[in-house]
JSON list of C-alpha atoms in Angstrom, two decimals:
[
{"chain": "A", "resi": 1, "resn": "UNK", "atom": "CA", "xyz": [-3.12, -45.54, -29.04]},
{"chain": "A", "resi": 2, "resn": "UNK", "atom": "CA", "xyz": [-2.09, -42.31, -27.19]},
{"chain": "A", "resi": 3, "resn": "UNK", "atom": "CA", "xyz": [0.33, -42.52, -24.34]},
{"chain": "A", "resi": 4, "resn": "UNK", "atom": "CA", "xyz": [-1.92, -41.97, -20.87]},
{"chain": "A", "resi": 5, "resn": "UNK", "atom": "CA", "xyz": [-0.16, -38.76, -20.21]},
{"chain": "A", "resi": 6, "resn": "UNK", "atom": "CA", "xyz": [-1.57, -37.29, -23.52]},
{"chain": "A", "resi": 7, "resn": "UNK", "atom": "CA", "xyz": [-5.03, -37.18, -22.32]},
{"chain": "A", "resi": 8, "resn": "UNK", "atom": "CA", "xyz": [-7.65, -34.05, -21.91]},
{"chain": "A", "resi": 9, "resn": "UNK", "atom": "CA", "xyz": [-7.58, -33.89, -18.85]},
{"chain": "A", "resi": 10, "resn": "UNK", "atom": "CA", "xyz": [-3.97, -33.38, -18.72]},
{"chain": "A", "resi": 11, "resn": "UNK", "atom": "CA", "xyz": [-3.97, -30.48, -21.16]},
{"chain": "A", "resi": 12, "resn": "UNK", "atom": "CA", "xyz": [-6.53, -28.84, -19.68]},
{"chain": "A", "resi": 13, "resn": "UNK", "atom": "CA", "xyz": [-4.99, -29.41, -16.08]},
{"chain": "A", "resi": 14, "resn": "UNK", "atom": "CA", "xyz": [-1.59, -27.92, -17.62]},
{"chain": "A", "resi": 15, "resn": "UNK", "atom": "CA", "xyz": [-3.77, -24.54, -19.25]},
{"chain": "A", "resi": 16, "resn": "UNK", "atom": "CA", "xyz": [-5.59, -23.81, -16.04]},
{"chain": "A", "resi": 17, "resn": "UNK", "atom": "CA", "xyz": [-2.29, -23.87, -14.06]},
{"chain": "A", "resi": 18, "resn": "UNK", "atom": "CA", "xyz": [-0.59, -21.67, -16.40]},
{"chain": "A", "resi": 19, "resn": "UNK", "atom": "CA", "xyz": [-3.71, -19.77, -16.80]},
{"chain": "A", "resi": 20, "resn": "UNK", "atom": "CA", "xyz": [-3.41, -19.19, -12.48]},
{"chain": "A", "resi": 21, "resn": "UNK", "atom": "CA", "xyz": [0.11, -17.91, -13.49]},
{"chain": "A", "resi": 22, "resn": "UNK", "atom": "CA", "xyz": [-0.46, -15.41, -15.55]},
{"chain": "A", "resi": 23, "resn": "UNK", "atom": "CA", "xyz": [-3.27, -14.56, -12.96]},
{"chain": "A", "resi": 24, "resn": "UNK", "atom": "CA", "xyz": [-0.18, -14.19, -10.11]},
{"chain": "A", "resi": 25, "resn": "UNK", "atom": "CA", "xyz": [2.31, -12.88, -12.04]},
{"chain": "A", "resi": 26, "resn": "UNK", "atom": "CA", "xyz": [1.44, -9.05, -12.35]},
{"chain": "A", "resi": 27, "resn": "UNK", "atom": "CA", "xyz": [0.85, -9.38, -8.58]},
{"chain": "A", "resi": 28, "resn": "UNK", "atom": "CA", "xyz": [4.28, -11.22, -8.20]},
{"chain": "A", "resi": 29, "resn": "UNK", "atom": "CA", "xyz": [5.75, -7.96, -10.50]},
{"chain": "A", "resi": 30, "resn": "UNK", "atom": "CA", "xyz": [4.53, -5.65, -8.16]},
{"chain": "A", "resi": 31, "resn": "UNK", "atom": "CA", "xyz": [5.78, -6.87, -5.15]},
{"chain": "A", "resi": 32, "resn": "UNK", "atom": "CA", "xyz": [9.49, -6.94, -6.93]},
{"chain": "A", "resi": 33, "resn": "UNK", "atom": "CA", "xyz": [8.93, -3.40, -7.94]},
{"chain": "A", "resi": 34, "resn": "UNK", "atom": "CA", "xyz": [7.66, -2.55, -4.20]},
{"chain": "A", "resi": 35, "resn": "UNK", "atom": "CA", "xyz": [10.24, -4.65, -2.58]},
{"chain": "A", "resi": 36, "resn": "UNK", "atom": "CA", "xyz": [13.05, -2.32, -4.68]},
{"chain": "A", "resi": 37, "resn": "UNK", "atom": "CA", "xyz": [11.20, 1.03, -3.96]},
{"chain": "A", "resi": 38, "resn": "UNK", "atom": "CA", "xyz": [11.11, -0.03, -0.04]},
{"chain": "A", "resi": 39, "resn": "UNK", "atom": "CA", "xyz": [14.92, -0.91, -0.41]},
{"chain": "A", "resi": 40, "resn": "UNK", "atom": "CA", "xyz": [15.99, 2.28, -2.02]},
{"chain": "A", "resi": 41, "resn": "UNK", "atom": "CA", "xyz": [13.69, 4.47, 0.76]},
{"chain": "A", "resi": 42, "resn": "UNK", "atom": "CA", "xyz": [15.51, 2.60, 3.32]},
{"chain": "A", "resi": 43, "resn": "UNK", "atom": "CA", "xyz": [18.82, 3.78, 1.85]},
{"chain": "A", "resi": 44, "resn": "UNK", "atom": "CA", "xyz": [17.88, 7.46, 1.96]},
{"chain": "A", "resi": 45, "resn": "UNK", "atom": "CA", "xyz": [19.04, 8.64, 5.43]},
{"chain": "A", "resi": 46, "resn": "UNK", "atom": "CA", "xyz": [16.58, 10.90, 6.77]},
{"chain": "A", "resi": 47, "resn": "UNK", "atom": "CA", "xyz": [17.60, 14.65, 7.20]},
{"chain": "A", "resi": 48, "resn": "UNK", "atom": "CA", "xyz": [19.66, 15.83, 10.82]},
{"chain": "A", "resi": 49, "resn": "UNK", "atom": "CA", "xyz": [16.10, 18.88, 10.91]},
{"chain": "A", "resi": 50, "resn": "UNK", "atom": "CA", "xyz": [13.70, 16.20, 10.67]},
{"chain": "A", "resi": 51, "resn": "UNK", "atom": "CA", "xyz": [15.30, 13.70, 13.13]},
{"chain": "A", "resi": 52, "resn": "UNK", "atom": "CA", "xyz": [15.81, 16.01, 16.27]},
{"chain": "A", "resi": 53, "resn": "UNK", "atom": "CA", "xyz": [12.37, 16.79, 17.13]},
{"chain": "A", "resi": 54, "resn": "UNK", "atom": "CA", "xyz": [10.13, 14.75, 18.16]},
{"chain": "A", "resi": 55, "resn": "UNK", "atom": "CA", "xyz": [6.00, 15.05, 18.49]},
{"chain": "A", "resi": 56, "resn": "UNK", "atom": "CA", "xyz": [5.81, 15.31, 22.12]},
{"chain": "A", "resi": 57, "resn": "UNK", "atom": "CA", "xyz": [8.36, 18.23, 22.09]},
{"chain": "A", "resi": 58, "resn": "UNK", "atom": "CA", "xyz": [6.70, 19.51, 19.63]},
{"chain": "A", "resi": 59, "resn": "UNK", "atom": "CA", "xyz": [3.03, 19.35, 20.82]},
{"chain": "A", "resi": 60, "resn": "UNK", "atom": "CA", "xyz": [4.59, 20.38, 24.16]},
{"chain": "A", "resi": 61, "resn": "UNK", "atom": "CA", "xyz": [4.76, 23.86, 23.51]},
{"chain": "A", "resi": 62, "resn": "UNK", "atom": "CA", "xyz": [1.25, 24.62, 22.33]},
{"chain": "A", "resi": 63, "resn": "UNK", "atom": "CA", "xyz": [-0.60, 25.94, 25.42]},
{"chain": "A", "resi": 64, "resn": "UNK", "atom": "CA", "xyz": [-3.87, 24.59, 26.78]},
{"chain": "A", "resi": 65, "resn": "UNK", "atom": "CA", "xyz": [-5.88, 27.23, 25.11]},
{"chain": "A", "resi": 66, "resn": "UNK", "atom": "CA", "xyz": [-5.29, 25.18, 21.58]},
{"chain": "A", "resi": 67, "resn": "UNK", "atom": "CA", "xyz": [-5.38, 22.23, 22.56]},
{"chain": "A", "resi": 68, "resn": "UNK", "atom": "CA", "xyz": [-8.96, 22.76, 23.98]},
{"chain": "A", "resi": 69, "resn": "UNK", "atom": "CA", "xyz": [-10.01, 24.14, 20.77]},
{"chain": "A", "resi": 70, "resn": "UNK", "atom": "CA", "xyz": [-8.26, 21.29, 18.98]},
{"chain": "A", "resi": 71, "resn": "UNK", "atom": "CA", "xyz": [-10.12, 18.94, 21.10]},
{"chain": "A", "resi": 72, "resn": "UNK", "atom": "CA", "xyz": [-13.65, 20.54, 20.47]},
{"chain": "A", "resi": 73, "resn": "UNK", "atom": "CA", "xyz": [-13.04, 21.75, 16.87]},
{"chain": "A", "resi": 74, "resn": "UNK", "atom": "CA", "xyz": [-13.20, 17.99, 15.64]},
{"chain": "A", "resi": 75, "resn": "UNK", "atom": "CA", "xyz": [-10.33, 18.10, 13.42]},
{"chain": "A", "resi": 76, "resn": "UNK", "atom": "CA", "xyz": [-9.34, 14.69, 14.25]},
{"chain": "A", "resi": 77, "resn": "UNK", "atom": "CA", "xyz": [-12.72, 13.42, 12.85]},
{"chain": "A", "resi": 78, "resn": "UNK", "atom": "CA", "xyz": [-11.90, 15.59, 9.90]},
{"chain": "A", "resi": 79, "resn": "UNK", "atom": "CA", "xyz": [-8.07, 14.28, 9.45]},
{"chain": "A", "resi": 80, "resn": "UNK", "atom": "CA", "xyz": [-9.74, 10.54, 9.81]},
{"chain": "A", "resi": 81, "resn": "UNK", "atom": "CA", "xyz": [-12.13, 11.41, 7.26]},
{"chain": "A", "resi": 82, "resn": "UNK", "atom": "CA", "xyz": [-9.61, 13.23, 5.03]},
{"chain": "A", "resi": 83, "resn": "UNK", "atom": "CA", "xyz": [-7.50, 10.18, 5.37]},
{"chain": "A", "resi": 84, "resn": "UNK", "atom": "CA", "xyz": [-9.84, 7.59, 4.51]},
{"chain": "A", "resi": 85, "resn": "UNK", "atom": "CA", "xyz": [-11.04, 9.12, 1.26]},
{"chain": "A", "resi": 86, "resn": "UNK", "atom": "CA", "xyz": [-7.24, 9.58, 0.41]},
{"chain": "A", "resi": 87, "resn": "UNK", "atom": "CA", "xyz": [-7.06, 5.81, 1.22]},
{"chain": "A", "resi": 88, "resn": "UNK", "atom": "CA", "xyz": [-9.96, 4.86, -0.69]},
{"chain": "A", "resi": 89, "resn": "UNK", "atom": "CA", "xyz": [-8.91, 7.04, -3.89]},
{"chain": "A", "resi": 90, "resn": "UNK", "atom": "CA", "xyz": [-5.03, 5.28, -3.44]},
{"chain": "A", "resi": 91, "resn": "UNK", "atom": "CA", "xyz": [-6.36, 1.50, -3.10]},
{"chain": "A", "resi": 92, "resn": "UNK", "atom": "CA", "xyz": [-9.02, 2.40, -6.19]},
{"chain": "A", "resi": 93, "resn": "UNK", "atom": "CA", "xyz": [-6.28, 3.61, -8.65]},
{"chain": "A", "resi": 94, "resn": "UNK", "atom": "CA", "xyz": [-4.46, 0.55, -7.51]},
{"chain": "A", "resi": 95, "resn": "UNK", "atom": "CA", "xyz": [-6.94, -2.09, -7.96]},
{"chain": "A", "resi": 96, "resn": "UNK", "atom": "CA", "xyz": [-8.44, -1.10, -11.37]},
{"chain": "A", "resi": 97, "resn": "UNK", "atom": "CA", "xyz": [-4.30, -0.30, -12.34]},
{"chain": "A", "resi": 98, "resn": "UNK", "atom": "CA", "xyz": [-5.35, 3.84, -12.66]},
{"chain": "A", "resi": 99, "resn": "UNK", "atom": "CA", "xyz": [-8.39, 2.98, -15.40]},
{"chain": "A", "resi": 100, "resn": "UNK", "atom": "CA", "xyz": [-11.00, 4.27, -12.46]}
]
């Protein structure tokens, strides 16, 4: 007679948890790999030109003229839009692992 432990249902308990592994592990690889990326960015100081100026300073010394035609233009709709389909294209390649 076969030990209780032995059953069917044990086995198959045992193959769907290792099957949920393998399911979790490429996501569990990635997150290493990001983690490391996000650790070696941090290292990088950023340059002494990019670090003194700041966007207000910067934006500060565009006259009113532009900025009205900024405003009416509707480039920041277009930037949002631009952004989202950059988005979109970025999550896709990511999901489907570059294949779509």
């Amino acid at each position: 007679m076969w030990p209780k432990w032995l059953t069917l249902a044990f086995w198959k308990g045992v193959f769907t948890d290792f099957m949920e592994f393998m399911t979790d592990l490429p996501i569990k690889a990635l997150k290493g790999i990001l983690e490391a990326i996000l650790k070696v960015l941090n290292a990088i100081a950023p340059p002494d030109f990019l670090s003194q100026y700041k966007l207000s300073s910067v934006m500060g010394a565009v006259n009113a003229d532009m900025g009205y035609f900024l405003m009416n233009s509707g480039i920041s709709t277009a930037l949002a839009i631009i952004v989202g389909a950059v988005t979109f294209r970025v999550m896709r390649k990511i999901v489907t692992f570059g294949w779509w």
